PDB file of C-alpha atoms in Angstrom:
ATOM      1  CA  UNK A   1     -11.611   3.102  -1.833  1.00 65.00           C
ATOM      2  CA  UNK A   2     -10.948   6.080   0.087  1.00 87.00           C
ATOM      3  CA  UNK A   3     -13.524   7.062   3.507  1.00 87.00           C
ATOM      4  CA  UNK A   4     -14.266  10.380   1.349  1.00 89.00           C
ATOM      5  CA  UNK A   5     -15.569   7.884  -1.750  1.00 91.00           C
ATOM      6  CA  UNK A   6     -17.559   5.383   0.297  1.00 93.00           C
ATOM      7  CA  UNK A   7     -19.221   8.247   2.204  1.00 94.00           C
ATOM      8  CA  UNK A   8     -20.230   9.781  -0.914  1.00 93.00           C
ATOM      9  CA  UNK A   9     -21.552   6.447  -2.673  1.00 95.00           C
ATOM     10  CA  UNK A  10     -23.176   6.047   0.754  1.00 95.00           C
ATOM     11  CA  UNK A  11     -24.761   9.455   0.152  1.00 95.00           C
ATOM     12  CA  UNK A  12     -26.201   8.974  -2.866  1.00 96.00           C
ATOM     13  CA  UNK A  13     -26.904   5.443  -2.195  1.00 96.00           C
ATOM     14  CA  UNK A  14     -29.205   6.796   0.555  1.00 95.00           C
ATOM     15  CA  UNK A  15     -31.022   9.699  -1.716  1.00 96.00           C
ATOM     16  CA  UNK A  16     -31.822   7.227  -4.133  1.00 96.00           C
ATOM     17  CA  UNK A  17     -33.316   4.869  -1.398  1.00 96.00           C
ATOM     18  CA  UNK A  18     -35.595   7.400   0.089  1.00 95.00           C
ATOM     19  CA  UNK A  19     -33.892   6.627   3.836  1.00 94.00           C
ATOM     20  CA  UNK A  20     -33.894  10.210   5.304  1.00 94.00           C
ATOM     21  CA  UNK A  21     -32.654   9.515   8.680  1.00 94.00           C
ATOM     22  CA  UNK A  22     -29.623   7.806   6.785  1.00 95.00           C
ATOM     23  CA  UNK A  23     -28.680  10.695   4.642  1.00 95.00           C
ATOM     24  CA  UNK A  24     -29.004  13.362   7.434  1.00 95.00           C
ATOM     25  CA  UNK A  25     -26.662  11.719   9.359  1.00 96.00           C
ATOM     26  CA  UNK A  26     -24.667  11.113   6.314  1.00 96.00           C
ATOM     27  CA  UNK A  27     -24.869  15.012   5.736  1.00 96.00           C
ATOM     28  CA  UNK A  28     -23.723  15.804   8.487  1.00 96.00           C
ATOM     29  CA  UNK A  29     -20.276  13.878   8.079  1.00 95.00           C
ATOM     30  CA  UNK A  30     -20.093  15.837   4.740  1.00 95.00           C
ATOM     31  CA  UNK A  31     -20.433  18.799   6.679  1.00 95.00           C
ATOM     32  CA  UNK A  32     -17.423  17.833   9.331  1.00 95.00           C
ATOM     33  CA  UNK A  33     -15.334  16.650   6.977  1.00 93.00           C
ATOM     34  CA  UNK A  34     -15.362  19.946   4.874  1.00 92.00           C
ATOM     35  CA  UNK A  35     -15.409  22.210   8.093  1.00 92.00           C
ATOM     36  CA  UNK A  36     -12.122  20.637   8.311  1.00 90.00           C
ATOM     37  CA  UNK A  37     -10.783  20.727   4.819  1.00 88.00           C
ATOM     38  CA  UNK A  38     -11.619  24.281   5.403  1.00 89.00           C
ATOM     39  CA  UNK A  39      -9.901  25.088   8.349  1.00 86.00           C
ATOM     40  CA  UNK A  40      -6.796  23.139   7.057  1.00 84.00           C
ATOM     41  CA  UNK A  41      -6.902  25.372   3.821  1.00 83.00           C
ATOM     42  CA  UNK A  42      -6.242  28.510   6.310  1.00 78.00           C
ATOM     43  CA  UNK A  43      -3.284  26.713   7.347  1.00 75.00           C
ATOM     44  CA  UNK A  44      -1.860  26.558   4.096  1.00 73.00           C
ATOM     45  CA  UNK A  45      -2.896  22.783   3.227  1.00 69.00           C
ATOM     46  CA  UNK A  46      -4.741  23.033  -0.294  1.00 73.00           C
ATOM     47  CA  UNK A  47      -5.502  18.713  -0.029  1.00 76.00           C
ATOM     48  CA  UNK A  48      -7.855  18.870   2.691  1.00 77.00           C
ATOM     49  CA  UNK A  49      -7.848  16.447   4.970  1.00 80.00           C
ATOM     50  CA  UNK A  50      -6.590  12.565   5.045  1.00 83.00           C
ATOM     51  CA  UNK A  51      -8.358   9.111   5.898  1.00 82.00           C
ATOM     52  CA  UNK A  52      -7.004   9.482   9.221  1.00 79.00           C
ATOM     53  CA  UNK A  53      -8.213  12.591   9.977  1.00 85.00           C
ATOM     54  CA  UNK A  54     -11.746  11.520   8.896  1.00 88.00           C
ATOM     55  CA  UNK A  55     -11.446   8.866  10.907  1.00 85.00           C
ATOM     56  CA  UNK A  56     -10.688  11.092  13.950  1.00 83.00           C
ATOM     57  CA  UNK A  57     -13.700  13.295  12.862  1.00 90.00           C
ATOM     58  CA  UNK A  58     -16.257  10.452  12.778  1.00 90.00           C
ATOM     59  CA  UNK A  59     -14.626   8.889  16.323  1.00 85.00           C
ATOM     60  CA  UNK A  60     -15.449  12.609  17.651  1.00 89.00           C
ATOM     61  CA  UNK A  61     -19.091  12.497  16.091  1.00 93.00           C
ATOM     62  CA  UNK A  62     -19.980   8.935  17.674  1.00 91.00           C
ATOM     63  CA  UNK A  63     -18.476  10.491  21.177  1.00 89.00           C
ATOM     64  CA  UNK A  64     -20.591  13.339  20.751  1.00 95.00           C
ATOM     65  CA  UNK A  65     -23.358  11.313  19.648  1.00 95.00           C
ATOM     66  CA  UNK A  66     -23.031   8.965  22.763  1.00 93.00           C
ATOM     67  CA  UNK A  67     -22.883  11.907  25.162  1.00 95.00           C
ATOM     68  CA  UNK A  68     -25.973  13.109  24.333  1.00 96.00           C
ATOM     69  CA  UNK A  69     -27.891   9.684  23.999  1.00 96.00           C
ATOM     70  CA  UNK A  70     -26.610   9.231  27.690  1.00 96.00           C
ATOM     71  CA  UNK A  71     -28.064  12.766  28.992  1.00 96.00           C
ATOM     72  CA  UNK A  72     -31.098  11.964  26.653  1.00 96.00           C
ATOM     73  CA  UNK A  73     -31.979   9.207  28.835  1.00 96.00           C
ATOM     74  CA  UNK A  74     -31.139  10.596  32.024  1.00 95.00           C
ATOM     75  CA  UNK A  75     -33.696  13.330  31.046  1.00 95.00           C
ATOM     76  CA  UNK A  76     -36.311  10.757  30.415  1.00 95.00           C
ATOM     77  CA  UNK A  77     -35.999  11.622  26.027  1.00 95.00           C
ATOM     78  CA  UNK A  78     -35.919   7.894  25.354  1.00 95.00           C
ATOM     79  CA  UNK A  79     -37.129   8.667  21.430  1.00 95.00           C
ATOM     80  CA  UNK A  80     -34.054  11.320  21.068  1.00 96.00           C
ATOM     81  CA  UNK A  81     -31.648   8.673  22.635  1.00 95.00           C
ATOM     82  CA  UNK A  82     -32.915   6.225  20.243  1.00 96.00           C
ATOM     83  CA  UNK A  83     -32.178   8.757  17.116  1.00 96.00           C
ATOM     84  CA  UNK A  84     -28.761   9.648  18.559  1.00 96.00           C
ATOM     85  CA  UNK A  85     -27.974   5.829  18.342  1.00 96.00           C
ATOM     86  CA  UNK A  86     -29.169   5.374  15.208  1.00 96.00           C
ATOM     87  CA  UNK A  87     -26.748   8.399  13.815  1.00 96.00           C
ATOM     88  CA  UNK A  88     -23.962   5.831  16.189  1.00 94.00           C
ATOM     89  CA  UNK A  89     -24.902   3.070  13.930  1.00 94.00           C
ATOM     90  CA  UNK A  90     -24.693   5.146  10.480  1.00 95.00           C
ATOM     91  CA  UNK A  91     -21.505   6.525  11.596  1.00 94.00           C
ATOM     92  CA  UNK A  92     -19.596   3.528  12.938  1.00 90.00           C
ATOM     93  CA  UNK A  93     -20.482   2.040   9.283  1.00 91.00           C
ATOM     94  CA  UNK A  94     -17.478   4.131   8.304  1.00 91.00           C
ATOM     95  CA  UNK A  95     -15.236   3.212  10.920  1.00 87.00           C
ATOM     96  CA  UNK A  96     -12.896   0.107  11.263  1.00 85.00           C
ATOM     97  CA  UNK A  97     -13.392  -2.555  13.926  1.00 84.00           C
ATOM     98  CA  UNK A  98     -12.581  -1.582  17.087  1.00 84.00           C
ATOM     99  CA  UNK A  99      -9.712  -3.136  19.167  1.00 87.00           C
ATOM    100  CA  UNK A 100     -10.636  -5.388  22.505  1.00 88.00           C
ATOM    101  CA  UNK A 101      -9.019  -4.924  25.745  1.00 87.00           C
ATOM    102  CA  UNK A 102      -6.374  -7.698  24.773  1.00 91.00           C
ATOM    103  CA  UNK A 103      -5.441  -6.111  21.538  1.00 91.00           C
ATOM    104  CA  UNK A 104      -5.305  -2.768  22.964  1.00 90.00           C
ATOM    105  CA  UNK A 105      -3.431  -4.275  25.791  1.00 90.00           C
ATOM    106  CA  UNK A 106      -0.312  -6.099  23.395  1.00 92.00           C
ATOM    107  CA  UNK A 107      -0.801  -2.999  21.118  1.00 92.00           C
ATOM    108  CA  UNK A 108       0.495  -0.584  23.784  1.00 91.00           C
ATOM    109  CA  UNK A 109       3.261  -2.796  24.817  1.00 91.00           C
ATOM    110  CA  UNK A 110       4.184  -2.991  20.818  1.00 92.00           C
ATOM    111  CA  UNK A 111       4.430   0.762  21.081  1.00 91.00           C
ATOM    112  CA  UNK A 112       5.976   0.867  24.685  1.00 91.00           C
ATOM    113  CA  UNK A 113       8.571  -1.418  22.932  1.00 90.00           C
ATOM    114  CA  UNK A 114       8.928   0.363  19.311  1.00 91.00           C
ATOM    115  CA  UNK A 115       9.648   3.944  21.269  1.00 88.00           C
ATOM    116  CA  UNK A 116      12.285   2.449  23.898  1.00 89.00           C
ATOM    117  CA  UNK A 117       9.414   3.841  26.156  1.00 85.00           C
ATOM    118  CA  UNK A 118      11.243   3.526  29.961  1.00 86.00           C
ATOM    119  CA  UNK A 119       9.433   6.611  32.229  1.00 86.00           C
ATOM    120  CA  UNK A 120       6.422   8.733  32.017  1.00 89.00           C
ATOM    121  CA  UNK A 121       8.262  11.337  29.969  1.00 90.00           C
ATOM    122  CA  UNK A 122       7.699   9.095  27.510  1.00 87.00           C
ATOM    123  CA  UNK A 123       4.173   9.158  27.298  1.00 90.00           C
ATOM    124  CA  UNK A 124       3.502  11.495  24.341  1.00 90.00           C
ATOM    125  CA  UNK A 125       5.718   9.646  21.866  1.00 92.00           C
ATOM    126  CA  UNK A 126       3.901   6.800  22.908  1.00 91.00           C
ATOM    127  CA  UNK A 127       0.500   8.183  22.345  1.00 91.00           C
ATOM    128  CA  UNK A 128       1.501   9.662  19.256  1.00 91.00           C
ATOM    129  CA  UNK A 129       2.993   6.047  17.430  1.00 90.00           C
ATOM    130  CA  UNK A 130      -0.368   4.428  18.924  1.00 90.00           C
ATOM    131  CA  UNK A 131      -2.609   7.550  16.930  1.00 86.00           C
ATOM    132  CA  UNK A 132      -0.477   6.966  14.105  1.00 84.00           C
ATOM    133  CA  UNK A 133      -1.326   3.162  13.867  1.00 85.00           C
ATOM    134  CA  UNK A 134      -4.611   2.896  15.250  1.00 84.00           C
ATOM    135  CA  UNK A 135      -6.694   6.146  14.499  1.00 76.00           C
ATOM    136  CA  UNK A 136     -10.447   4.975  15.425  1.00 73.00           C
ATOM    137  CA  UNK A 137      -9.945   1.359  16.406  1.00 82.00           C
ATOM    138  CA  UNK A 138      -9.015   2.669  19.916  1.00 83.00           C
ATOM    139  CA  UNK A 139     -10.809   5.118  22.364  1.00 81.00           C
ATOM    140  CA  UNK A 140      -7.331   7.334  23.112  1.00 83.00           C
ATOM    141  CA  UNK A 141      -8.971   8.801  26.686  1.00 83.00           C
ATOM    142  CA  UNK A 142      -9.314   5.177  27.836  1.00 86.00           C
ATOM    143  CA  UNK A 143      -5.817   4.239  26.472  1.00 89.00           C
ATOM    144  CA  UNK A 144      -3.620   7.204  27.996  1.00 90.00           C
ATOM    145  CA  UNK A 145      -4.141   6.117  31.627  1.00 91.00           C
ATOM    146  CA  UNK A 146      -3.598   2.527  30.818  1.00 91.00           C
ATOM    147  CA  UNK A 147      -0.335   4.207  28.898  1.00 90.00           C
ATOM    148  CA  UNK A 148       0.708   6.088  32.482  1.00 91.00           C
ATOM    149  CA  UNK A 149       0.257   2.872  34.373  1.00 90.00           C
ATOM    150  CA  UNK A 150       2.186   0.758  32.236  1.00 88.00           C
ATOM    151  CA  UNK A 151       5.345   3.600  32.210  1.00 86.00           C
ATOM    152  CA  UNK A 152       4.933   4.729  35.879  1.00 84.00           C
ATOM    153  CA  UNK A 153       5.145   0.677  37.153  1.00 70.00           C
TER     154      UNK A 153
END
């Protein structure tokens, strides 16, 4: 089952259970994922957008989402930093299980490997194979620098 399919059983799932923080949150994926399918029609692609780029879309939304839960609590909003986490924990539903710092490790050197990765100049084929193979199991601003290192020593 596709990510567009479960979010939309989800959806339903949620109107039928009365849970309205749930379906906001849910909503608001909807609403994402069809800004996109939107702006990818301009471009000349009628299918809208793939699994992976959902995924990308819903890693965004939890980044966003964590952002703001931080600042939330700096200000002192504990009860809006609690509802921004709750939208983290709706969201993440959707995404696969994210990689720890051993897997990410061995999964760069796969790619370091796979690309005959030997200098820094190397660095965006590397990032792209690792976006290609592990769209939302990885945080890609924590991976790039750990990218550089590994190509610069």
């Amino acid at each position: 089952m596709d990510l567009r399919t479960r979010i939309a059983a989800a959806l339903k799932a949620a109107m039928k259970n009365k849970e309205p923080e749930r379906l906001g949150t849910l909503r608001l994926i909807n609403a994402a994922i069809k800004d996109r399918d939107i702006a990818l029609r301009g471009d000349g692609a009628e299918d809208g957008v793939g699994d992976g780029e959902v995924l990308s879309i819903l890693g965004r939304m939890v980044k966003q989402r964590q952002e703001s839960a931080r600042a939330y609590e700096e200000g002192g909003r504990l009860d809006l930093a609690e509802h921004e986490r709750a939208e983290i924990a709706v969201i993440e539903a959707f995404l696969p299980r994210q990689l720890n710092d051993t897997e990410v490790a061995a999964a760069i050197d796969k790619a370091i490997a796979r690309q005959e990765a030997d200098s820094i100049r190397d660095m965006g084929k590397v990032m792209a194979a690792l976006k290609a193979d592990y769209a939302g199991r990885m945080d890609f601003g924590q991976v790039g620098p750990m990218v550089r290192q590994r190509l610069a020593g």
